[in-house]
Amino acid sequence: MRNANPFHDLLVRVADDHNDVIALRTRTGTVSYAKLLRLIDEGTERLEAAGIPAGVPVAVRLSGSLDSVVALLTVLCSPHPVLPIDSASPAERTARLIEVAGAVAYPGEDALPSATMPREVPGTAVLMFTSGSTGTPKAVRQGVVQWMHQIDELGRELGIGPGHTVALAMPVSFGGGLDIALTAVGHGATLCLSHPRTDGVAELATALAEWRPDGLHLTPALLRALLADPAGADALATVDLVGTCGEAIGSGEVATLRECNAGITFVNRSGSSETGNLAFNTYGPRRRLPDGTVPAGRIAEGKTVLVVDDHGLPVPEGTIGTLIVRSPFIAQGYLTGDFPGGEVREHNLGDRGSVTGNHLHLAGRGDDTVKIRGYRVDISEVVGAIEAIPEVAEATVIARYGAAGAELAAYLATTPGTRPPSVAEIRTTLASSLPSWMQPTHVILLAVLPRNERGKVDRTRLPEPAGRPLYVAPATATEGLLAPIWEDLLRVAEVGRDDDFLALGGDSLTVVELITRIKATFATTLTPSDLVGAPTLRAVAEVIDRHHPPALDGDVVPLTAVAAADDHRPLLFAFAGAGESALAFGPLAQCLSEFRVIGLQAHALESRGLPDWTVGAAARRFVHHVLEICPPGPYRFVGHSLGGVIAVEVARLLAAQGHHVEHIVCLDTIFDGPLAARARLRLPAAVGLASAPAAAPGDPVQDTGSAALWRRRLALVSAGWWRRPAKEQWSLFHDLGRRSALLHRLRPWYGPVTAILAEDNPDNPDCWYAYAPHCAGIHFVAGDHNAMLRPPYVARTAQLVADAFTGPA
């Protein structure tokens, strides 16, 4: 039987030229072109005998078998549109697609239902449903003109022709698979069919070794799996060309492919059910690979891609916008209506991207561009950054919306054969490549990403991220110092008392780093077993407090454990700055192992009581503690910020009682500002930052209205009596310290002093010779006012402190 059908006419010509050539091959059988044409003619006769009206779609269940492919080709050569149905499609979904299309089952296909009301779809060759990964699938009407153009173009772009063997490891029901199947048959090549979803990667590797194809076409996900299989990597060594489509692919996978076969050519195909081929990007063996994701590439022949803004107006070349495709070779439309434009139709892709010359750059779906904290974020850039991590095989990122607005959830599968990175490690890596607003709120590790029957990531099956508990601010000094450590290690914001370390992404390696940071900050040595049963910030802080020597009267904090009863190391008293916990000296104490360091902090900072409102009152209280701990002296003091001035006043009181103060080290005490307001000495002008205007006593910092002013004053009056969250408590005591500085009258101190200043200290160094005429030295260290007490800068600070007391080593 011969019928007037372009597909049939093409196969007749191919069969006449390649009669005995194998057209279709699986591991279990072959079909020659002569036999294929005979089977198709027999099939079209059965279709005619079934009495199916012309134009009514015929559904074919495609399992990867020879019979199913022959059935598909048969319908294409008939007056009926073909509706490809994937064998893995659930029965309920299959029935729904057939009903929507108004299709009938291929004769003899008992596993498929027929629509209750068949409908005619004249002039259509293929009905292809979109993947439906984010919504309801839509039936795309693809015409004969589109397919004949596509077969011709793919033959040229992929080098498919007579004498070639083409391996297809994608479902033929998938648009990218149907492309290759029809192109191979339409050009007289041998099409080798593999069904890795049911047969597995090992079976595909065995088949490739047997077939030794010239070209292999598969999804990026399957290519990754094949590269991870030793047998698969060996099988790729004889392939000349590998092509992928359906999803973006990273250049890392192509580089790995080249390691298996240095002479291989890689082709990235971009397209859609609506547009057919959209772009090609071919990488020969010597072409340099790009960083990150492989771009879409050169725009397909006969197609024009327009880039427009949100108002539909053209944008300048290279500018990202919404993509619109115009061509006579795109789909006719959906079942619900034609695409606009007549012969040269137009389709809005819904994708964002840019065009430079004739090259297309995709930037993700239009609905993948979201606003995060006021910033526009292209999700494809986030995906690219995640997939650049060597241990990550593939990733997808989606926007989720809640009461706080949009947030990103990243789902990723790790590379087989590598140690899966922890969530904390992933966040740390992303922090170096993405701004904060582009970093995912949730990072979820999966064994594999769920996929639909077309091989695309199925977003509907991605698990919901686990929620965090309601934020409760750190309440103790230990919690307040510990929270920033968690935030830094885990790369998350606003760690609260009830947040769980493991739930935030920590693992055994991160726990080790946490223990190191705890030791540096609190001078407390813990083991992983100490943290068993302490998952939350609150619980870990309690463990630290149990291991840390207790404070005396809430003001005195021993920062160095006594090694033995006869521990005769010299004492060093460390005076904290305004609103600072003495625990801030923990890293310094850790470095000063030759001293026993005793921390002194503001009264009532951690215990109930009336705060000291003046520097003099604080100094008198600390004199009592110093004499109680070490009556005979001599005394060595170190003070940070305002603590340096307090240390000098304590020394002045001790000297008046006949005690010897050996040396004082002031750490970044700043004269420019409140301390200069009532100084009884002439201080040289600041050389760094402009001097801050002196605030009147009692005026709060940063208060802008009378209501806020009185609220702050009330809080200051009650400071020490009402316990507040740690950060709020520290802020109040910082204001108290600032007020005491405003009231203090600086006087010269004639004892030995060393000044160690942060690199951004605004003072003229000559201030120190006005304040301490016998100043032994002025040194600058890297890091800012607080960072000089933390790793990595604290080591240099500690060395200078030690040198001041004992002399250079």
PDB file of C-alpha atoms in Angstrom, residues 21-26 158-169 180-181 183-185 187-194 207-208 210-217 238-243:
ATOM      1  CA  VAL A  21      20.462  -1.993   6.211  1.00  0.00           C
ATOM      2  CA  ILE A  22      19.321  -2.468   9.794  1.00  0.00           C
ATOM      3  CA  ALA A  23      16.887   0.312  10.641  1.00  0.00           C
ATOM      4  CA  LEU A  24      16.071  -0.567  14.285  1.00  0.00           C
ATOM      5  CA  ARG A  25      18.108  -2.524  16.792  1.00  0.00           C
ATOM      6  CA  THR A  26      17.710  -3.533  20.424  1.00  0.00           C
ATOM      7  CA  LEU A 158      24.455  15.740  14.535  1.00  0.00           C
ATOM      8  CA  GLY A 159      26.092  14.081  11.549  1.00  0.00           C
ATOM      9  CA  ILE A 160      23.372  11.441  11.223  1.00  0.00           C
ATOM     10  CA  GLY A 161      23.288   9.757   7.830  1.00  0.00           C
ATOM     11  CA  PRO A 162      23.612   6.464   5.926  1.00  0.00           C
ATOM     12  CA  GLY A 163      26.111   4.100   7.464  1.00  0.00           C
ATOM     13  CA  HIS A 164      25.912   5.704  10.904  1.00  0.00           C
ATOM     14  CA  THR A 165      24.888   3.914  14.078  1.00  0.00           C
ATOM     15  CA  VAL A 166      22.920   6.085  16.486  1.00  0.00           C
ATOM     16  CA  ALA A 167      22.289   4.982  20.081  1.00  0.00           C
ATOM     17  CA  LEU A 168      19.214   6.460  21.737  1.00  0.00           C
ATOM     18  CA  ALA A 169      19.039   6.176  25.522  1.00  0.00           C
ATOM     19  CA  ILE A 180      16.614  11.361  17.241  1.00  0.00           C
ATOM     20  CA  ALA A 181      14.461   8.359  16.333  1.00  0.00           C
ATOM     21  CA  THR A 183      16.095  11.653  12.217  1.00  0.00           C
ATOM     22  CA  ALA A 184      17.963   8.343  12.261  1.00  0.00           C
ATOM     23  CA  VAL A 185      15.252   6.500  10.339  1.00  0.00           C
ATOM     24  CA  HIS A 187      18.423   9.418   7.000  1.00  0.00           C
ATOM     25  CA  GLY A 188      18.998   5.705   6.612  1.00  0.00           C
ATOM     26  CA  ALA A 189      21.050   5.281   9.794  1.00  0.00           C
ATOM     27  CA  THR A 190      20.764   2.399  12.254  1.00  0.00           C
ATOM     28  CA  LEU A 191      18.822   3.374  15.377  1.00  0.00           C
ATOM     29  CA  CYS A 192      19.861   1.410  18.485  1.00  0.00           C
ATOM     30  CA  LEU A 193      17.279   1.609  21.249  1.00  0.00           C
ATOM     31  CA  SER A 194      18.064   1.338  24.945  1.00  0.00           C
ATOM     32  CA  ALA A 207      24.765  -2.396  24.883  1.00  0.00           C
ATOM     33  CA  LEU A 208      27.113   0.439  23.927  1.00  0.00           C
ATOM     34  CA  GLU A 210      28.220  -4.249  21.724  1.00  0.00           C
ATOM     35  CA  TRP A 211      26.829  -1.641  19.317  1.00  0.00           C
ATOM     36  CA  ARG A 212      29.883   0.691  19.212  1.00  0.00           C
ATOM     37  CA  PRO A 213      27.698   3.584  17.983  1.00  0.00           C
ATOM     38  CA  ASP A 214      28.942   6.689  16.236  1.00  0.00           C
ATOM     39  CA  GLY A 215      26.608   8.859  18.291  1.00  0.00           C
ATOM     40  CA  LEU A 216      24.893   8.577  21.669  1.00  0.00           C
ATOM     41  CA  HIS A 217      21.927  10.698  22.733  1.00  0.00           C
ATOM     42  CA  THR A 238      34.531   4.426  21.187  1.00  0.00           C
ATOM     43  CA  VAL A 239      31.731   6.981  20.689  1.00  0.00           C
ATOM     44  CA  ASP A 240      32.390   9.911  18.345  1.00  0.00           C
ATOM     45  CA  LEU A 241      29.567  12.216  19.429  1.00  0.00           C
ATOM     46  CA  VAL A 242      27.432  12.585  22.554  1.00  0.00           C
ATOM     47  CA  GLY A 243      24.360  14.806  22.579  1.00  0.00           C
TER      48      GLY A 243
END
